[in-house]
mmCIF file with all atom_site columns, C-alpha atoms in Angstrom:
data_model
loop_
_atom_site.group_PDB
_atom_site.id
_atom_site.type_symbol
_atom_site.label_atom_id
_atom_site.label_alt_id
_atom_site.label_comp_id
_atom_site.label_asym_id
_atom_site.label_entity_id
_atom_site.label_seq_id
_atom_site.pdbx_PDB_ins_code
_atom_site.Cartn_x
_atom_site.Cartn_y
_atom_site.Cartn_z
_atom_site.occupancy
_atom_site.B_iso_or_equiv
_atom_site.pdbx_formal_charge
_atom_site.auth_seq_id
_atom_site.auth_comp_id
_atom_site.auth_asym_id
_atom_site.auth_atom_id
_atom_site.pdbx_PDB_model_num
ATOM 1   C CA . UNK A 1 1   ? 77.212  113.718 100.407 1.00 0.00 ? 1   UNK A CA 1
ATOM 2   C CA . UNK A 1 2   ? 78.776  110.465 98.808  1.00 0.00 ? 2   UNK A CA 1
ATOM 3   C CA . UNK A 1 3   ? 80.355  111.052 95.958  1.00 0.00 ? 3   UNK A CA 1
ATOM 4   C CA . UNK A 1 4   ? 79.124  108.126 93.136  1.00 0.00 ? 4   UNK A CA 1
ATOM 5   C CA . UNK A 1 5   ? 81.851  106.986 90.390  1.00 0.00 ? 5   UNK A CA 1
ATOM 6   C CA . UNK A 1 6   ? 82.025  104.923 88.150  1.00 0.00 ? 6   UNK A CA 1
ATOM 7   C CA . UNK A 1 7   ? 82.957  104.141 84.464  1.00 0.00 ? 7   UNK A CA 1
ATOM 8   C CA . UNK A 1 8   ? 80.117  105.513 81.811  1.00 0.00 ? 8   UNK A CA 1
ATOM 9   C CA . UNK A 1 9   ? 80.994  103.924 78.018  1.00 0.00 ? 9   UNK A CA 1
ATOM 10  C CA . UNK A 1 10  ? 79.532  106.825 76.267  1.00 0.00 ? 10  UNK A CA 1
ATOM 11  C CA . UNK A 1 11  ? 80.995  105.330 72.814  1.00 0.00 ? 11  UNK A CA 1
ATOM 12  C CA . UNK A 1 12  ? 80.126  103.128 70.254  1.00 0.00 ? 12  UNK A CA 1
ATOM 13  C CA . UNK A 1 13  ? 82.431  101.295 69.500  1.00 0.00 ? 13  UNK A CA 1
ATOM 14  C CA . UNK A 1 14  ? 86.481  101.033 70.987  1.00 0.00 ? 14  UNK A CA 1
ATOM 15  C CA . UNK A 1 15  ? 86.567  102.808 73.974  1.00 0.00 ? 15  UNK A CA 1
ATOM 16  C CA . UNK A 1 16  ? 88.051  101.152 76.876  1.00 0.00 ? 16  UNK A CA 1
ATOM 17  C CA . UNK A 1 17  ? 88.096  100.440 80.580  1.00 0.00 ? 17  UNK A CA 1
ATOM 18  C CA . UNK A 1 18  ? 91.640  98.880  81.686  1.00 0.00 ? 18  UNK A CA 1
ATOM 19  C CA . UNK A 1 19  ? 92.698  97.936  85.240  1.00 0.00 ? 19  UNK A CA 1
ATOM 20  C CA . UNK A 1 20  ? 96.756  97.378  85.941  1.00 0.00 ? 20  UNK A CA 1
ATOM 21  C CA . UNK A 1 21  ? 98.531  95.621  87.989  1.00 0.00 ? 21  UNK A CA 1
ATOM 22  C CA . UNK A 1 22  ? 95.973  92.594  88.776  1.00 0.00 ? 22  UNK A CA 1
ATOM 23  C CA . UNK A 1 23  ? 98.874  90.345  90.980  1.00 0.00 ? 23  UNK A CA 1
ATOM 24  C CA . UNK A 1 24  ? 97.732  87.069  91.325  1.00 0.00 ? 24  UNK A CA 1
ATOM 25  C CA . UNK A 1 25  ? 99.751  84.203  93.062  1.00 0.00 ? 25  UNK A CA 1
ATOM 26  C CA . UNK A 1 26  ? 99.048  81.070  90.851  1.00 0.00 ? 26  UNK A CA 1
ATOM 27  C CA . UNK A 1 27  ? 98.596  80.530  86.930  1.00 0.00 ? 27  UNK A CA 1
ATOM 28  C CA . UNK A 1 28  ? 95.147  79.576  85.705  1.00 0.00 ? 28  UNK A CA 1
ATOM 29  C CA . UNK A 1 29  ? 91.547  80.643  85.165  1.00 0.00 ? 29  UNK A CA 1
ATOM 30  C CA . UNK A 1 30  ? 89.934  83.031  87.837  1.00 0.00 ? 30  UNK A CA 1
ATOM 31  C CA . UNK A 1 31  ? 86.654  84.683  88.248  1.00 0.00 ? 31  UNK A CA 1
ATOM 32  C CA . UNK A 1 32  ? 86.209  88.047  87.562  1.00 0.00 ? 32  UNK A CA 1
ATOM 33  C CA . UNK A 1 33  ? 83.053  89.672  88.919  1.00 0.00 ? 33  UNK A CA 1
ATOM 34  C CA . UNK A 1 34  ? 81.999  93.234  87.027  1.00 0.00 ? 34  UNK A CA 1
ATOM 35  C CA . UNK A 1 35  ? 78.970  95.273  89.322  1.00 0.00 ? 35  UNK A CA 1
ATOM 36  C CA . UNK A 1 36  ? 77.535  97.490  86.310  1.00 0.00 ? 36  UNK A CA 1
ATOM 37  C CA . UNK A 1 37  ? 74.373  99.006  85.543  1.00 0.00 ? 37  UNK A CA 1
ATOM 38  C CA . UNK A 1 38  ? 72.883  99.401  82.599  1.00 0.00 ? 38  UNK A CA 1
ATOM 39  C CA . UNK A 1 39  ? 69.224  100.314 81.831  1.00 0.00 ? 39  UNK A CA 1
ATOM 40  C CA . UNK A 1 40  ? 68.011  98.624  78.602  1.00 0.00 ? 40  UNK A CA 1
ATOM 41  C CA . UNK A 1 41  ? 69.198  96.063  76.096  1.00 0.00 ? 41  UNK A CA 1
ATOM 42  C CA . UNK A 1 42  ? 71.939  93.694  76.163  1.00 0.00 ? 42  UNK A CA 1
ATOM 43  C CA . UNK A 1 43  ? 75.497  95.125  75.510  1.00 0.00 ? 43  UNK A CA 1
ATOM 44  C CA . UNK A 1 44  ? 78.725  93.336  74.907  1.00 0.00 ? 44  UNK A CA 1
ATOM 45  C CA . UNK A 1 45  ? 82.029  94.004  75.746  1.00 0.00 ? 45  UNK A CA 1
ATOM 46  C CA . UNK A 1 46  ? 85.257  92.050  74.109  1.00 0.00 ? 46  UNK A CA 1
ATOM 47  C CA . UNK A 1 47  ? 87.595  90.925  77.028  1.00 0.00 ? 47  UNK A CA 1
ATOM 48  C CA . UNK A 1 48  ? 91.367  91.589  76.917  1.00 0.00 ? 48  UNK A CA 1
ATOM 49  C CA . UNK A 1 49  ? 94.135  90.076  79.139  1.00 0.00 ? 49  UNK A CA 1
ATOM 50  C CA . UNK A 1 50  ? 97.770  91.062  79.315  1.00 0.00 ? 50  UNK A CA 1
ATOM 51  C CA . UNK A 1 51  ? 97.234  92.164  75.432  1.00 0.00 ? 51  UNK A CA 1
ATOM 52  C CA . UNK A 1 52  ? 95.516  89.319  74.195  1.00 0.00 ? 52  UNK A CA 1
ATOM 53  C CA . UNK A 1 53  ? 91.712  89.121  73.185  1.00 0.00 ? 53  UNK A CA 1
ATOM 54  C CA . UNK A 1 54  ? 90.317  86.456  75.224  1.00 0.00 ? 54  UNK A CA 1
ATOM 55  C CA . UNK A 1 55  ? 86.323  86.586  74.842  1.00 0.00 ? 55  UNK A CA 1
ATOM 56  C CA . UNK A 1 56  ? 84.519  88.404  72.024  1.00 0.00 ? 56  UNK A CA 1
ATOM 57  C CA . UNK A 1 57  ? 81.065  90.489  72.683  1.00 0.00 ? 57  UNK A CA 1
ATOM 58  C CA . UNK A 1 58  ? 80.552  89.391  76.785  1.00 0.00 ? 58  UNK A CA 1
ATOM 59  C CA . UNK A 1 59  ? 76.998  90.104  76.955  1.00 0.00 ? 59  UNK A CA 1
ATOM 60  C CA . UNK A 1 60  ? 76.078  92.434  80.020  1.00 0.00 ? 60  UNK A CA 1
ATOM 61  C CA . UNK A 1 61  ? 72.174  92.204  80.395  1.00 0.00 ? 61  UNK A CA 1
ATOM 62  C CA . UNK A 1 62  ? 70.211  94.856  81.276  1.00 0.00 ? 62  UNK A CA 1
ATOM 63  C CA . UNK A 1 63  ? 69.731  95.619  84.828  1.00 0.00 ? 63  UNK A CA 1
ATOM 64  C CA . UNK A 1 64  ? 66.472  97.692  84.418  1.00 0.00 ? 64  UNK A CA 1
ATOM 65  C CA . UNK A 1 65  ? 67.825  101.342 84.829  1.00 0.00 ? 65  UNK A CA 1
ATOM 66  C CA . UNK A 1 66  ? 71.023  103.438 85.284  1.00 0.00 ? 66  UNK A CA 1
ATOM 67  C CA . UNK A 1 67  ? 70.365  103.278 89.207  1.00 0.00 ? 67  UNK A CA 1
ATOM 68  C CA . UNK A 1 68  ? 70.155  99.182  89.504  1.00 0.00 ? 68  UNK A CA 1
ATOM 69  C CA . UNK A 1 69  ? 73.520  97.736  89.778  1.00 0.00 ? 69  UNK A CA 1
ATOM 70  C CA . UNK A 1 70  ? 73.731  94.384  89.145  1.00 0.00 ? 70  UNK A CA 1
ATOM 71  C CA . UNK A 1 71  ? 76.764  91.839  88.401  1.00 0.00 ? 71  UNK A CA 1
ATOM 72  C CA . UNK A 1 72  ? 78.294  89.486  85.812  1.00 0.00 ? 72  UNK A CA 1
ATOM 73  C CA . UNK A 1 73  ? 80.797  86.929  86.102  1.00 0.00 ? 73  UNK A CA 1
ATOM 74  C CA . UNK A 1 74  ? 82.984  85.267  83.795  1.00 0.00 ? 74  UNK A CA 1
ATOM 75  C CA . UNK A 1 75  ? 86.353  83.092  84.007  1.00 0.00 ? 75  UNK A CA 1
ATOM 76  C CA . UNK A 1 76  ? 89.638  84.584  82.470  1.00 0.00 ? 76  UNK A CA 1
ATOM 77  C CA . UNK A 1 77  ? 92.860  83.079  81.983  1.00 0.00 ? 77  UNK A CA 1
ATOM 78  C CA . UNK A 1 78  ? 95.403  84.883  84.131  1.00 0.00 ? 78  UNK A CA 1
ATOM 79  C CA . UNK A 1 79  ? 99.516  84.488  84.926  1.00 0.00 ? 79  UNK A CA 1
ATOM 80  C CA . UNK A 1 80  ? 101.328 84.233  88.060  1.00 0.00 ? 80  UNK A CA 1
ATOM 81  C CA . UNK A 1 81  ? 102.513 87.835  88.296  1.00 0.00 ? 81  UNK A CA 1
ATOM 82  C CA . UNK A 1 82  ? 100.831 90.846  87.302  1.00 0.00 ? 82  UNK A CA 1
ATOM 83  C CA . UNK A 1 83  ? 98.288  90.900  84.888  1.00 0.00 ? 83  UNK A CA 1
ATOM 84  C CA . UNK A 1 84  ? 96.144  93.428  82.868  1.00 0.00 ? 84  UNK A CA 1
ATOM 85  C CA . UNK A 1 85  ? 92.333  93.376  82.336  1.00 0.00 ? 85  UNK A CA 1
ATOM 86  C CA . UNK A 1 86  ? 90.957  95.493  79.601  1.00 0.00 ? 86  UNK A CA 1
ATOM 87  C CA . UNK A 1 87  ? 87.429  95.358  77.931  1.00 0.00 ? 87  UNK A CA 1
ATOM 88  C CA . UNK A 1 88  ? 86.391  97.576  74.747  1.00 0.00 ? 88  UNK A CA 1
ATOM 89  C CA . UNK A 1 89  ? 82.702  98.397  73.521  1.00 0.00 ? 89  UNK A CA 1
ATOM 90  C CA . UNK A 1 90  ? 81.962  96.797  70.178  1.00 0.00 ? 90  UNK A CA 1
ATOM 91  C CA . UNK A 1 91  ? 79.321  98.498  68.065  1.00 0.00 ? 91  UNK A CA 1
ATOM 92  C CA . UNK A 1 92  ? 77.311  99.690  71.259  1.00 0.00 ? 92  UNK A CA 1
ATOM 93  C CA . UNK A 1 93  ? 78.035  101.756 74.194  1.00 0.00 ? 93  UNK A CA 1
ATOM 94  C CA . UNK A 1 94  ? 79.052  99.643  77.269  1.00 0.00 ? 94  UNK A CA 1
ATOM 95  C CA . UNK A 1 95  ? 77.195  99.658  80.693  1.00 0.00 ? 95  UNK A CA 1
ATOM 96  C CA . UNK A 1 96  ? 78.269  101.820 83.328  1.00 0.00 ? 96  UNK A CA 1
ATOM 97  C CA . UNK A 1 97  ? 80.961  99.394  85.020  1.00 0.00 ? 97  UNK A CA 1
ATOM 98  C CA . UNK A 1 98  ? 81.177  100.606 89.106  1.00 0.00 ? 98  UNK A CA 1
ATOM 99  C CA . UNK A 1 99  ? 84.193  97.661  90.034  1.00 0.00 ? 99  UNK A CA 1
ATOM 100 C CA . UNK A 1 100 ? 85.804  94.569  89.075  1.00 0.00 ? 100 UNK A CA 1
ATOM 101 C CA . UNK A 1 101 ? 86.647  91.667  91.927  1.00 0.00 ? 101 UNK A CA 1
ATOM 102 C CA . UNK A 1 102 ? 88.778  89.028  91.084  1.00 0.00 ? 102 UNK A CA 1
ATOM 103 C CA . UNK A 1 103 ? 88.987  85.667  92.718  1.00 0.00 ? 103 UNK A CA 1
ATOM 104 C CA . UNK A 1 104 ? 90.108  82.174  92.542  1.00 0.00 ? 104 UNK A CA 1
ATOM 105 C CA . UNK A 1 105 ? 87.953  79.760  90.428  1.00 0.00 ? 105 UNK A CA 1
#
């Protein structure tokens, strides 16, 4: 049997996904794809990197049920070294957030 995990934001408002160690080899603004799924409504996320609030209320549309992943992509400012990613419900639980990628712009 394959075992399914993920994230579930089962909180209103302040809880928290954050990855570590994000290493990338150049300063500047990268992509970062989230696969979530989330079944109705728009919910936002705000967007932290290395400590520092960098978009407020990222909207993550509704992908039609807690089964149907779909993604989201948005450009965040990153460092040449290791970075942190962390994003935080506000007001609304979050969608159920499977993996992040990260790539050049």
């Amino acid at each position: 049997m394959k075992r399914k995990q993920f994230v579930n934001f089962n909180t209103m408002s302040d809880a928290s996904i954050q990855w570590n160690s994000i290493n990338c080899a150049f300063t500047g603004t990268k992509n970062v794809k989230f696969r979530y799924a989330l079944d109705k409504d728009t919910r936002y996320l705000d967007v932290y990197v290395n400590g520092e609030k960098v978009m407020s209320d990222a909207p993550f549309e509704a992908t039609g049920s807690w089964g149907t992943w779909g993604e989201t992509t948005v450009q965040l400012p990153f460092k040449s070294e290791v970075n942190t990613l962390k994003v935080v419900t506000t007001g609304t639980e979050g969608p159920n957030i499977d993996k992040i990628t990260v790539s050049a712009q």
